[in-house]
Amino acid sequence: MNSVISMKCSHYDVSLVRERLEEALQQLGGIEKFMKPGSKVFLKVNLLTGKKPEEAVTTHPVVVEALAGLLVEAGMQVIIGDSPAGPFLPGRMKQIYGLTGMKSAAEKAGAILNENMNVVKAVHPEALRLKEFEYLEAVQQADHVISLCKMKTHSMTLMTGAVKNLFGTMPGLTKAALHFRFSNIEDFSHAMIDICEYTKPVLSVMDGIEAMEGAGPSAGDVIRRNVLLVSPDPYQLDVIACRWMGIDPDQVPLVRVAAGRQLFIGGKEPIDWQGAEPDVERDRPFKTPLIHEPDFLKRYHSFPLLGNVAETFSNRYLRPQPRVLEASCVGCRECYVICPADAIDMKQERPSFDLQKCIRCFCCQEICPEKAIVIHQSAFLKLFHP
Ligand code: SF4
Ligand code: SF4
């Protein structure tokens, strides 16, 4: 059985969230169906960067506390962790755990925060792109992993949910390097799915009470959807999350690639979905970033000369572009450090982008603490957007 359970939940009250999660887990057969008491469980939360819970960038600590509490009471040893964007270092993690509310959530639930910074090599011969990769030892050592993600739009992958959340099982800046290695969205989606297939989360839970729309995953706006989603299947959960966000799942590259790899047990449609449904009258669709480059110029890219012209035109007018809001930038250089394509130069303490080198991964926007990087969409791009 691979059901997705959706539970209405209107606010971040720990008793309410706990009650809803417990009910969802009961409908799926109870926690004991997925793990035995005494198991070591890694709760892979989304801690993209050090933001306060109300900014909806990270998994809300009340949801973390409620789920961790249920697991601890069922006899599990619970470790809460993630490898955020940027360097994976003890001091930085301590700061992020404090800012995002994870420290207090772990204390109240009787869980522990991951302090193991060791990295191991994951070997995954069945993978289609990532047969070997760096991986967090703490995740490797767990008996089970739960993907405890946040409902958000994403400037590169359109939406981020249970599958993309597992990218944070790779340490620090290796994630940015992976963007460079798989700069094509199809390849990148395969790589994300390889990580998901290697991790094999026993459960996925999405915090969609407050979500993010627009320039996600870190620079968008908060939008309420008042829902918690729970499923043993991360792929199906992401499809149902799309419904709640008002996004066509077929527009999401990760969903398309997962469907092509036949990872939806019983097919992508219809999904066995139980519980609350979005109110399409009341809940308008999320504002989404434009992630598509129109295809018609791509066919010229392989031609000499014409290819260069097409690519230059495409880079300038048909692909989304990172731009800096000079007044907001504080010159911290975090964007410069994370850029995997060496496409950023710091000029007078402000980033300057080389659009020919830029692979449109938008790691720079993700990591910017000041929301000083915006994704510019030309009138041409908007014209050709599907
Ligand atoms: S990360 Fe943001 S604030 Fe820091 S230098 Fe880059 S644009 Fe400026
Ligand atoms: S400039 Fe930004 S979007 Fe472009 S490659 Fe660098 S980090 Fe990615």
GROMACS .gro file of N, CA and C and ligand atoms in nm, residues 324 329-335 346 351 368-370 372-373, ligand 1:
model
   53
  324VAL      N    1   2.174   4.107  -0.892
  324VAL     CA    2   2.189   4.152  -0.754
  324VAL      C    3   2.109   4.281  -0.729
  329CYS      N    4   2.245   4.406  -0.088
  329CYS     CA    5   2.367   4.325  -0.074
  329CYS      C    6   2.459   4.384   0.034
  330VAL      N    7   2.511   4.294   0.120
  330VAL     CA    8   2.602   4.341   0.225
  330VAL      C    9   2.747   4.298   0.196
  331GLY      N   10   2.769   4.240   0.079
  331GLY     CA   11   2.905   4.203   0.039
  331GLY      C   12   2.965   4.087   0.116
  332CYS      N   13   2.880   3.995   0.163
  332CYS     CA   14   2.931   3.884   0.247
  332CYS      C   15   3.007   3.779   0.168
  333ARG      N   16   2.992   3.775   0.037
  333ARG     CA   17   3.063   3.683  -0.055
  333ARG      C   18   3.011   3.540  -0.051
  334GLU      N   19   2.901   3.514   0.019
  334GLU     CA   20   2.853   3.375   0.026
  334GLU      C   21   2.815   3.323  -0.112
  335CYS      N   22   2.757   3.410  -0.195
  335CYS     CA   23   2.720   3.369  -0.331
  335CYS      C   24   2.845   3.334  -0.412
  346MET      N   25   3.350   3.921  -0.759
  346MET     CA   26   3.309   4.027  -0.666
  346MET      C   27   3.371   4.158  -0.716
  351PRO      N   28   2.837   4.108  -0.617
  351PRO     CA   29   2.859   4.005  -0.718
  351PRO      C   30   2.829   4.054  -0.859
  368CYS      N   31   2.195   3.339  -0.030
  368CYS     CA   32   2.207   3.480   0.006
  368CYS      C   33   2.125   3.511   0.133
  369PRO      N   34   2.189   3.557   0.238
  369PRO     CA   35   2.115   3.580   0.363
  369PRO      C   36   2.027   3.705   0.359
  370GLU      N   37   2.047   3.789   0.257
  370GLU     CA   38   1.976   3.918   0.253
  370GLU      C   39   1.867   3.924   0.146
  372ALA      N   40   1.917   3.928  -0.156
  372ALA     CA   41   1.969   4.033  -0.245
  372ALA      C   42   1.988   3.984  -0.387
  373ILE      N   43   1.961   3.855  -0.411
  373ILE     CA   44   1.971   3.805  -0.550
  373ILE      C   45   1.831   3.770  -0.597
  387SF4     S1   46   2.530   3.646  -0.080
  387SF4    FE1   47   2.388   3.816  -0.104
  387SF4     S2   48   2.453   3.968   0.044
  387SF4    FE2   49   2.622   3.824   0.021
  387SF4     S3   50   2.751   3.913  -0.141
  387SF4    FE3   51   2.612   3.776  -0.243
  387SF4     S4   52   2.438   3.906  -0.302
  387SF4    FE4   53   2.554   4.019  -0.150
   0.00000   0.00000   0.00000
